[in-house]
């Protein structure tokens, strides 16, 4: 519906500002700028286009509310003035005749485009569509396929181009189409990958079209204008075809060189001659129609000589008769000499020549002769098949000499699909109008009208020519490709009026002009693709001379064109360029259909006579014609386009053009997300969807990039990966830093080859930010089910206890959210890209976690880094367990899981809690007590720390005096620091230094311990506590300071120490150790003790991955 605008004047009390009269302030469609995310985008005339407003102070009173944003959001009056004065730059040769801005030369002033529909679109399309195939092959196609099948061929091809023109008109009228024409439309509609692939295919099609036009020019020159100019001449008829191909190669190369020099020296002359070439085409068409209608009253005389029913080449004889009577004497003719051994009447002659008479028929019988019924059906045949007329004849025995006789024969094997491929180039050229959109007064009106009218006109011309040629020309002449039966005349020229030379000269200049136009347009198309920067290896072809002429692109175009000329056959080159043009048209239809179906908000074409069904029909027709013409050429063209697509996808520059493929991806993603949310994934489909929590340093760089490497090795590009990080503060003050951090993380992901998404959250504190990520990362069914993070290795040295408290809270939250948790210790020592030598991945399966410990090594071994590693599974035998039966059961379980791994059951016998365990627990609780005094004054804190330290010293001294030989190491840290954290660290260091000595004194006898991480063992331990009370009291009598220890902490420390001993004993040399991760205590008062237990459990191991299941089965034995 129409929209009415009302402009309300506002009194400002100021004089109107003087308007800027600079003509250079025009809207540039393709200027790109970089935004915060680093991706280039197209500038908009509506927002963020502030160059004209910088330095201008807006001092109005009525719009004071908007004055702070006036630079980014200009006033509507300024915007409307800018749009009204918009002038699109002209393109083509005129653009390159001006000095290029990058070369430092001064731009010429550009005039407003003034071309209308007729001059700017209709005639250029007409000139490009009508060409060499019409003049050189149309009659042969009609004669070979017959009127009916030729009508079908023309209808299919013209329908394809008409449907493509409708789609193209919709795209071309959906906004301004600047330089690039069809390439611009496809690339901006389907994205840089499709745009680059189809753009290069269109370029190759245009280049091979140049080769086809040059070959057509040389064929006209050598066959119909100056046959004596041939360099290679065949002495035998069998060698004539090869000699002709060699002549085409030599003359074609010379012609290509000449045309390339003309284009290089002064392309403006090519443009000035365009009107001459167009006049040649129009005059040739008019002379054909005039000649056809003249045959009704006075058919031209072109006799055709037949021997029996075989057509003869009318070159070596003047009379169509065997003998002639001269002065009452019967003499043989020159025709006799061609079939007989001599001129004598009794000479031995060819059998077929002897058995059949010679007849002469009219090659152009006229419209009213009834030839249309004879030419209604096709006449296909193999190479060397003679062109015969439906007349009675006496068949002779097949003789090898027949191939040397002057018969008209097929030079190639003919069939329907071949003719489709040869004919289709005659309907190409429909993009000529869209390529000149910058020269049009009103492109959005002219392009649809001019293009569709041109296609309608040429369709009428082609269809009428099919009927008229079939009705006016005899069948044997139509099937005579080179006009040998009519004394070497161009067959279509025999119809022209007033002379055959009108068609010959007109078609010659038409082919010359079309070849020059191809050599002019193809390099510029390649230059446009190169300057877009989507194909890196083509960047060199974006440069040219000082005036912008694409010198290197012209050189490449000439080389590719030469490859087509070396083929030397017009019939072989035509299907090649048909493939490339058909692929281009296919994607034009696809672009229109996608935009229509997706209902993109920006899809508002002024051309309303389109529908997505028409576009899909055109696309299907293009695809069908590709395989009809030549299935192997179609596959090669699609392979070339596919390779270019993948190259641009993986190596090309990233562009965001708002293309339709992105819209398809969004719709497909939305549909898939809705489907995924309907139900959780089955166990068979479960895979770790990772949320990777990264820490950033002060420069916003990733602290542990190996965490990303490990993610890549674990995921192998499959599933979902979200990389998240948290910045403390508010988003308003740290938005720039957040974007910079996101860019740094993306760079690290690219370096580590991690495919996924990045999400940086700004929160008031680290704890809340991580909580937000755990809760809200992902979308719908594509949410993470696993969290990967690094172990806080320096938590003891940290001045802020929030570092380890945040870690423990994250463990609790992942448990509450039923997410799996993976914690990597010493992650910086994990492998990067180097392949590990043969080793093991050791799994310590202590409690059941849903199968995570089984699945993770299998996934890791799919990656090349871990492929040579073997998997070993260790489990711990409990008090009443049968270790032998456990091993058999575990082996059977792994067999059903289709996993290959070595199995070992570790038995740990009962033992008393060692003195080291009590001492370790004591030191841990002393450190915890000391750090709880953070709120005391500095003097009180120092006094408290000193007293705790003295007590610790006396305790350690008594223990060392009883026989511990490792006490000499304790003297290294005798100097105390004033700060509380360093005092606490001193206690831990002393305890750690004694660890090895006490372990050496451990009893070498087999030991067994009760694992306390399962519900059953918890209850069994609680029932046995009473029986152990007396023994514990005996120890307390020996160490009075142990009596105050928390017994739960003692048992947990005992578990950690004993488990660490067996893990280090079995797996110290493993490439990776996977352990069950126990949960943190429910009472938050013991959080720091939990961190100590984890440290003790992992002590002495290099690479450790703590695994905590998400509460569901992730691996199954079923198929």
PDB file of C-alpha atoms in Angstrom, residues 711-928:
ATOM      1  CA  UNK A 711      39.250 -29.699  23.316  1.00  0.00           C
ATOM      2  CA  UNK A 712      40.104 -30.073  19.630  1.00  0.00           C
ATOM      3  CA  UNK A 713      41.638 -33.491  20.227  1.00  0.00           C
ATOM      4  CA  UNK A 714      38.631 -34.592  22.263  1.00  0.00           C
ATOM      5  CA  UNK A 715      35.996 -33.254  19.880  1.00  0.00           C
ATOM      6  CA  UNK A 716      37.641 -33.733  16.461  1.00  0.00           C
ATOM      7  CA  UNK A 717      35.362 -31.015  15.063  1.00  0.00           C
ATOM      8  CA  UNK A 718      32.167 -32.826  16.080  1.00  0.00           C
ATOM      9  CA  UNK A 719      29.403 -31.518  18.296  1.00  0.00           C
ATOM     10  CA  UNK A 720      29.178 -28.234  20.120  1.00  0.00           C
ATOM     11  CA  UNK A 721      32.046 -26.268  21.637  1.00  0.00           C
ATOM     12  CA  UNK A 722      31.479 -23.033  23.527  1.00  0.00           C
ATOM     13  CA  UNK A 723      34.539 -21.215  24.822  1.00  0.00           C
ATOM     14  CA  UNK A 724      33.677 -18.837  27.623  1.00  0.00           C
ATOM     15  CA  UNK A 725      35.499 -16.408  29.860  1.00  0.00           C
ATOM     16  CA  UNK A 726      34.581 -13.819  32.479  1.00  0.00           C
ATOM     17  CA  UNK A 727      35.738 -10.240  32.980  1.00  0.00           C
ATOM     18  CA  UNK A 728      35.058  -8.517  36.263  1.00  0.00           C
ATOM     19  CA  UNK A 729      33.342  -5.145  36.147  1.00  0.00           C
ATOM     20  CA  UNK A 730      30.364  -3.663  34.333  1.00  0.00           C
ATOM     21  CA  UNK A 731      29.624  -4.002  30.647  1.00  0.00           C
ATOM     22  CA  UNK A 732      29.266  -0.255  30.145  1.00  0.00           C
ATOM     23  CA  UNK A 733      32.828   0.331  31.287  1.00  0.00           C
ATOM     24  CA  UNK A 734      34.462  -2.808  29.860  1.00  0.00           C
ATOM     25  CA  UNK A 735      32.600  -3.426  26.617  1.00  0.00           C
ATOM     26  CA  UNK A 736      35.680  -2.608  24.522  1.00  0.00           C
ATOM     27  CA  UNK A 737      37.828  -4.948  26.597  1.00  0.00           C
ATOM     28  CA  UNK A 738      35.175  -7.652  26.278  1.00  0.00           C
ATOM     29  CA  UNK A 739      35.277  -7.382  22.477  1.00  0.00           C
ATOM     30  CA  UNK A 740      39.066  -7.431  22.530  1.00  0.00           C
ATOM     31  CA  UNK A 741      39.041 -10.498  24.766  1.00  0.00           C
ATOM     32  CA  UNK A 742      36.623 -12.174  22.390  1.00  0.00           C
ATOM     33  CA  UNK A 743      38.910 -11.454  19.466  1.00  0.00           C
ATOM     34  CA  UNK A 744      41.896 -12.833  21.384  1.00  0.00           C
ATOM     35  CA  UNK A 745      40.001 -16.003  22.233  1.00  0.00           C
ATOM     36  CA  UNK A 746      38.912 -16.416  18.607  1.00  0.00           C
ATOM     37  CA  UNK A 747      42.528 -16.007  17.501  1.00  0.00           C
ATOM     38  CA  UNK A 748      43.603 -18.640  20.002  1.00  0.00           C
ATOM     39  CA  UNK A 749      40.819 -20.947  18.810  1.00  0.00           C
ATOM     40  CA  UNK A 750      41.964 -20.480  15.230  1.00  0.00           C
ATOM     41  CA  UNK A 751      45.572 -21.196  16.182  1.00  0.00           C
ATOM     42  CA  UNK A 752      44.563 -24.330  18.064  1.00  0.00           C
ATOM     43  CA  UNK A 753      42.119 -25.351  15.294  1.00  0.00           C
ATOM     44  CA  UNK A 754      39.187 -25.355  17.694  1.00  0.00           C
ATOM     45  CA  UNK A 755      35.841 -25.054  15.947  1.00  0.00           C
ATOM     46  CA  UNK A 756      33.133 -23.514  18.074  1.00  0.00           C
ATOM     47  CA  UNK A 757      31.675 -20.357  19.526  1.00  0.00           C
ATOM     48  CA  UNK A 758      33.118 -17.744  21.834  1.00  0.00           C
ATOM     49  CA  UNK A 759      31.275 -16.005  24.650  1.00  0.00           C
ATOM     50  CA  UNK A 760      32.805 -13.411  26.989  1.00  0.00           C
ATOM     51  CA  UNK A 761      30.688 -12.318  29.948  1.00  0.00           C
ATOM     52  CA  UNK A 762      31.254  -9.157  31.979  1.00  0.00           C
ATOM     53  CA  UNK A 763      30.075  -9.655  35.545  1.00  0.00           C
ATOM     54  CA  UNK A 764      30.503  -7.957  38.904  1.00  0.00           C
ATOM     55  CA  UNK A 765      32.599 -10.919  40.083  1.00  0.00           C
ATOM     56  CA  UNK A 766      34.174 -14.043  38.663  1.00  0.00           C
ATOM     57  CA  UNK A 767      31.862 -16.401  40.537  1.00  0.00           C
ATOM     58  CA  UNK A 768      28.644 -14.912  39.157  1.00  0.00           C
ATOM     59  CA  UNK A 769      30.047 -14.719  35.635  1.00  0.00           C
ATOM     60  CA  UNK A 770      30.940 -18.415  35.561  1.00  0.00           C
ATOM     61  CA  UNK A 771      27.520 -19.220  37.016  1.00  0.00           C
ATOM     62  CA  UNK A 772      25.868 -17.274  34.198  1.00  0.00           C
ATOM     63  CA  UNK A 773      27.895 -19.165  31.600  1.00  0.00           C
ATOM     64  CA  UNK A 774      27.093 -22.545  33.107  1.00  0.00           C
ATOM     65  CA  UNK A 775      23.402 -21.720  33.220  1.00  0.00           C
ATOM     66  CA  UNK A 776      22.792 -19.831  30.005  1.00  0.00           C
ATOM     67  CA  UNK A 777      25.442 -20.794  27.430  1.00  0.00           C
ATOM     68  CA  UNK A 778      24.016 -22.484  24.352  1.00  0.00           C
ATOM     69  CA  UNK A 779      20.568 -22.298  22.844  1.00  0.00           C
ATOM     70  CA  UNK A 780      17.650 -24.710  22.991  1.00  0.00           C
ATOM     71  CA  UNK A 781      18.763 -28.251  22.324  1.00  0.00           C
ATOM     72  CA  UNK A 782      22.289 -27.097  21.462  1.00  0.00           C
ATOM     73  CA  UNK A 783      23.417 -26.663  25.047  1.00  0.00           C
ATOM     74  CA  UNK A 784      26.555 -27.961  26.649  1.00  0.00           C
ATOM     75  CA  UNK A 785      26.462 -31.140  28.690  1.00  0.00           C
ATOM     76  CA  UNK A 786      30.081 -31.018  29.836  1.00  0.00           C
ATOM     77  CA  UNK A 787      32.322 -28.362  31.356  1.00  0.00           C
ATOM     78  CA  UNK A 788      36.089 -28.338  30.838  1.00  0.00           C
ATOM     79  CA  UNK A 789      38.356 -26.198  32.983  1.00  0.00           C
ATOM     80  CA  UNK A 790      41.919 -26.078  34.253  1.00  0.00           C
ATOM     81  CA  UNK A 791      42.905 -27.012  37.784  1.00  0.00           C
ATOM     82  CA  UNK A 792      43.845 -23.865  39.757  1.00  0.00           C
ATOM     83  CA  UNK A 793      47.432 -24.952  40.333  1.00  0.00           C
ATOM     84  CA  UNK A 794      48.513 -21.821  42.204  1.00  0.00           C
ATOM     85  CA  UNK A 795      45.578 -21.665  44.585  1.00  0.00           C
ATOM     86  CA  UNK A 796      47.859 -21.883  47.632  1.00  0.00           C
ATOM     87  CA  UNK A 797      49.934 -18.898  46.529  1.00  0.00           C
ATOM     88  CA  UNK A 798      46.907 -16.788  45.627  1.00  0.00           C
ATOM     89  CA  UNK A 799      46.259 -13.743  47.783  1.00  0.00           C
ATOM     90  CA  UNK A 800      42.563 -14.038  47.067  1.00  0.00           C
ATOM     91  CA  UNK A 801      40.767 -17.110  48.437  1.00  0.00           C
ATOM     92  CA  UNK A 802      37.996 -16.480  45.911  1.00  0.00           C
ATOM     93  CA  UNK A 803      40.071 -18.225  43.238  1.00  0.00           C
ATOM     94  CA  UNK A 804      39.698 -21.695  44.769  1.00  0.00           C
ATOM     95  CA  UNK A 805      36.307 -20.950  46.261  1.00  0.00           C
ATOM     96  CA  UNK A 806      35.058 -20.061  42.767  1.00  0.00           C
ATOM     97  CA  UNK A 807      36.430 -23.363  41.499  1.00  0.00           C
ATOM     98  CA  UNK A 808      34.600 -25.376  44.167  1.00  0.00           C
ATOM     99  CA  UNK A 809      31.360 -23.484  43.555  1.00  0.00           C
ATOM    100  CA  UNK A 810      31.695 -24.303  39.852  1.00  0.00           C
ATOM    101  CA  UNK A 811      32.007 -27.998  40.760  1.00  0.00           C
ATOM    102  CA  UNK A 812      28.862 -27.736  42.860  1.00  0.00           C
ATOM    103  CA  UNK A 813      26.936 -25.923  40.126  1.00  0.00           C
ATOM    104  CA  UNK A 814      27.857 -28.434  37.421  1.00  0.00           C
ATOM    105  CA  UNK A 815      26.675 -31.203  39.732  1.00  0.00           C
ATOM    106  CA  UNK A 816      23.399 -29.397  40.405  1.00  0.00           C
ATOM    107  CA  UNK A 817      22.925 -28.789  36.656  1.00  0.00           C
ATOM    108  CA  UNK A 818      23.637 -32.495  35.893  1.00  0.00           C
ATOM    109  CA  UNK A 819      26.623 -31.562  33.754  1.00  0.00           C
ATOM    110  CA  UNK A 820      29.761 -33.614  33.338  1.00  0.00           C
ATOM    111  CA  UNK A 821      32.910 -31.918  34.591  1.00  0.00           C
ATOM    112  CA  UNK A 822      36.452 -32.348  33.261  1.00  0.00           C
ATOM    113  CA  UNK A 823      39.325 -30.737  35.175  1.00  0.00           C
ATOM    114  CA  UNK A 824      42.790 -30.827  33.617  1.00  0.00           C
ATOM    115  CA  UNK A 825      45.817 -30.575  35.873  1.00  0.00           C
ATOM    116  CA  UNK A 826      49.128 -29.352  34.421  1.00  0.00           C
ATOM    117  CA  UNK A 827      47.234 -28.526  31.236  1.00  0.00           C
ATOM    118  CA  UNK A 828      50.198 -26.584  29.860  1.00  0.00           C
ATOM    119  CA  UNK A 829      52.101 -29.853  29.558  1.00  0.00           C
ATOM    120  CA  UNK A 830      49.376 -31.457  27.433  1.00  0.00           C
ATOM    121  CA  UNK A 831      50.375 -32.211  23.810  1.00  0.00           C
ATOM    122  CA  UNK A 832      49.756 -29.574  21.167  1.00  0.00           C
ATOM    123  CA  UNK A 833      49.894 -30.893  17.605  1.00  0.00           C
ATOM    124  CA  UNK A 834      52.796 -33.283  17.981  1.00  0.00           C
ATOM    125  CA  UNK A 835      51.879 -36.943  17.858  1.00  0.00           C
ATOM    126  CA  UNK A 836      52.606 -38.895  21.009  1.00  0.00           C
ATOM    127  CA  UNK A 837      54.762 -41.973  20.799  1.00  0.00           C
ATOM    128  CA  UNK A 838      53.445 -45.296  21.961  1.00  0.00           C
ATOM    129  CA  UNK A 839      52.249 -45.057  25.539  1.00  0.00           C
ATOM    130  CA  UNK A 840      49.136 -45.468  27.628  1.00  0.00           C
ATOM    131  CA  UNK A 841      46.042 -43.602  28.675  1.00  0.00           C
ATOM    132  CA  UNK A 842      45.293 -44.898  32.171  1.00  0.00           C
ATOM    133  CA  UNK A 843      41.743 -44.866  33.505  1.00  0.00           C
ATOM    134  CA  UNK A 844      41.226 -45.283  37.270  1.00  0.00           C
ATOM    135  CA  UNK A 845      37.621 -46.356  37.532  1.00  0.00           C
ATOM    136  CA  UNK A 846      36.742 -46.056  41.218  1.00  0.00           C
ATOM    137  CA  UNK A 847      33.063 -45.127  41.151  1.00  0.00           C
ATOM    138  CA  UNK A 848      30.548 -45.425  38.321  1.00  0.00           C
ATOM    139  CA  UNK A 849      30.047 -42.125  36.539  1.00  0.00           C
ATOM    140  CA  UNK A 850      27.780 -43.126  33.654  1.00  0.00           C
ATOM    141  CA  UNK A 851      30.647 -44.341  31.483  1.00  0.00           C
ATOM    142  CA  UNK A 852      32.459 -41.028  31.013  1.00  0.00           C
ATOM    143  CA  UNK A 853      35.805 -42.564  31.930  1.00  0.00           C
ATOM    144  CA  UNK A 854      35.306 -45.211  29.233  1.00  0.00           C
ATOM    145  CA  UNK A 855      34.122 -42.842  26.531  1.00  0.00           C
ATOM    146  CA  UNK A 856      36.743 -40.094  26.858  1.00  0.00           C
ATOM    147  CA  UNK A 857      39.824 -42.239  26.016  1.00  0.00           C
ATOM    148  CA  UNK A 858      37.986 -43.676  23.015  1.00  0.00           C
ATOM    149  CA  UNK A 859      37.242 -40.164  21.723  1.00  0.00           C
ATOM    150  CA  UNK A 860      40.810 -39.029  22.339  1.00  0.00           C
ATOM    151  CA  UNK A 861      42.252 -41.971  20.425  1.00  0.00           C
ATOM    152  CA  UNK A 862      40.287 -40.921  17.337  1.00  0.00           C
ATOM    153  CA  UNK A 863      42.652 -37.947  17.054  1.00  0.00           C
ATOM    154  CA  UNK A 864      46.081 -38.333  15.478  1.00  0.00           C
ATOM    155  CA  UNK A 865      47.849 -37.009  18.605  1.00  0.00           C
ATOM    156  CA  UNK A 866      46.613 -39.868  20.819  1.00  0.00           C
ATOM    157  CA  UNK A 867      46.126 -42.552  18.164  1.00  0.00           C
ATOM    158  CA  UNK A 868      49.176 -44.631  19.151  1.00  0.00           C
ATOM    159  CA  UNK A 869      48.291 -44.675  22.843  1.00  0.00           C
ATOM    160  CA  UNK A 870      46.818 -47.778  24.395  1.00  0.00           C
ATOM    161  CA  UNK A 871      44.007 -47.706  26.917  1.00  0.00           C
ATOM    162  CA  UNK A 872      44.425 -49.270  30.367  1.00  0.00           C
ATOM    163  CA  UNK A 873      41.644 -49.512  32.922  1.00  0.00           C
ATOM    164  CA  UNK A 874      42.379 -49.913  36.621  1.00  0.00           C
ATOM    165  CA  UNK A 875      39.739 -50.552  39.235  1.00  0.00           C
ATOM    166  CA  UNK A 876      40.029 -51.042  42.975  1.00  0.00           C
ATOM    167  CA  UNK A 877      38.894 -54.234  44.692  1.00  0.00           C
ATOM    168  CA  UNK A 878      36.893 -53.658  47.867  1.00  0.00           C
ATOM    169  CA  UNK A 879      37.085 -55.670  51.064  1.00  0.00           C
ATOM    170  CA  UNK A 880      34.713 -58.472  50.119  1.00  0.00           C
ATOM    171  CA  UNK A 881      35.251 -58.366  46.335  1.00  0.00           C
ATOM    172  CA  UNK A 882      36.572 -61.227  44.240  1.00  0.00           C
ATOM    173  CA  UNK A 883      39.304 -59.513  42.235  1.00  0.00           C
ATOM    174  CA  UNK A 884      39.579 -62.357  39.717  1.00  0.00           C
ATOM    175  CA  UNK A 885      35.871 -62.302  38.983  1.00  0.00           C
ATOM    176  CA  UNK A 886      35.935 -58.503  38.835  1.00  0.00           C
ATOM    177  CA  UNK A 887      38.592 -58.614  36.130  1.00  0.00           C
ATOM    178  CA  UNK A 888      36.606 -61.131  34.076  1.00  0.00           C
ATOM    179  CA  UNK A 889      33.424 -59.087  34.422  1.00  0.00           C
ATOM    180  CA  UNK A 890      35.198 -55.882  33.442  1.00  0.00           C
ATOM    181  CA  UNK A 891      36.759 -57.549  30.395  1.00  0.00           C
ATOM    182  CA  UNK A 892      33.355 -58.807  29.308  1.00  0.00           C
ATOM    183  CA  UNK A 893      31.872 -55.353  29.841  1.00  0.00           C
ATOM    184  CA  UNK A 894      34.552 -53.784  27.644  1.00  0.00           C
ATOM    185  CA  UNK A 895      33.969 -56.461  25.010  1.00  0.00           C
ATOM    186  CA  UNK A 896      30.294 -55.574  24.823  1.00  0.00           C
ATOM    187  CA  UNK A 897      31.225 -51.906  24.662  1.00  0.00           C
ATOM    188  CA  UNK A 898      33.489 -52.673  21.653  1.00  0.00           C
ATOM    189  CA  UNK A 899      36.450 -51.080  23.449  1.00  0.00           C
ATOM    190  CA  UNK A 900      39.988 -52.426  23.404  1.00  0.00           C
ATOM    191  CA  UNK A 901      41.773 -51.945  26.717  1.00  0.00           C
ATOM    192  CA  UNK A 902      43.985 -53.737  29.211  1.00  0.00           C
ATOM    193  CA  UNK A 903      42.276 -54.457  32.517  1.00  0.00           C
ATOM    194  CA  UNK A 904      43.881 -54.603  35.953  1.00  0.00           C
ATOM    195  CA  UNK A 905      42.264 -54.896  39.378  1.00  0.00           C
ATOM    196  CA  UNK A 906      44.258 -53.259  42.170  1.00  0.00           C
ATOM    197  CA  UNK A 907      43.896 -54.702  45.668  1.00  0.00           C
ATOM    198  CA  UNK A 908      44.593 -52.424  48.620  1.00  0.00           C
ATOM    199  CA  UNK A 909      44.722 -54.178  52.012  1.00  0.00           C
ATOM    200  CA  UNK A 910      43.728 -52.712  55.372  1.00  0.00           C
ATOM    201  CA  UNK A 911      46.351 -50.730  57.213  1.00  0.00           C
ATOM    202  CA  UNK A 912      46.415 -48.378  60.112  1.00  0.00           C
ATOM    203  CA  UNK A 913      46.338 -44.701  59.390  1.00  0.00           C
ATOM    204  CA  UNK A 914      49.962 -43.669  59.059  1.00  0.00           C
ATOM    205  CA  UNK A 915      51.693 -40.989  61.082  1.00  0.00           C
ATOM    206  CA  UNK A 916      52.271 -39.088  57.877  1.00  0.00           C
ATOM    207  CA  UNK A 917      48.530 -38.959  57.227  1.00  0.00           C
ATOM    208  CA  UNK A 918      47.918 -37.511  60.688  1.00  0.00           C
ATOM    209  CA  UNK A 919      50.727 -35.010  60.247  1.00  0.00           C
ATOM    210  CA  UNK A 920      49.452 -34.033  56.815  1.00  0.00           C
ATOM    211  CA  UNK A 921      45.972 -33.497  58.235  1.00  0.00           C
ATOM    212  CA  UNK A 922      47.368 -31.487  61.127  1.00  0.00           C
ATOM    213  CA  UNK A 923      49.290 -29.154  58.860  1.00  0.00           C
ATOM    214  CA  UNK A 924      46.229 -28.764  56.619  1.00  0.00           C
ATOM    215  CA  UNK A 925      43.992 -27.789  59.531  1.00  0.00           C
ATOM    216  CA  UNK A 926      46.622 -25.441  60.956  1.00  0.00           C
ATOM    217  CA  UNK A 927      46.885 -23.657  57.642  1.00  0.00           C
ATOM    218  CA  UNK A 928      43.120 -23.479  57.363  1.00  0.00           C
TER     219      UNK A 928
END
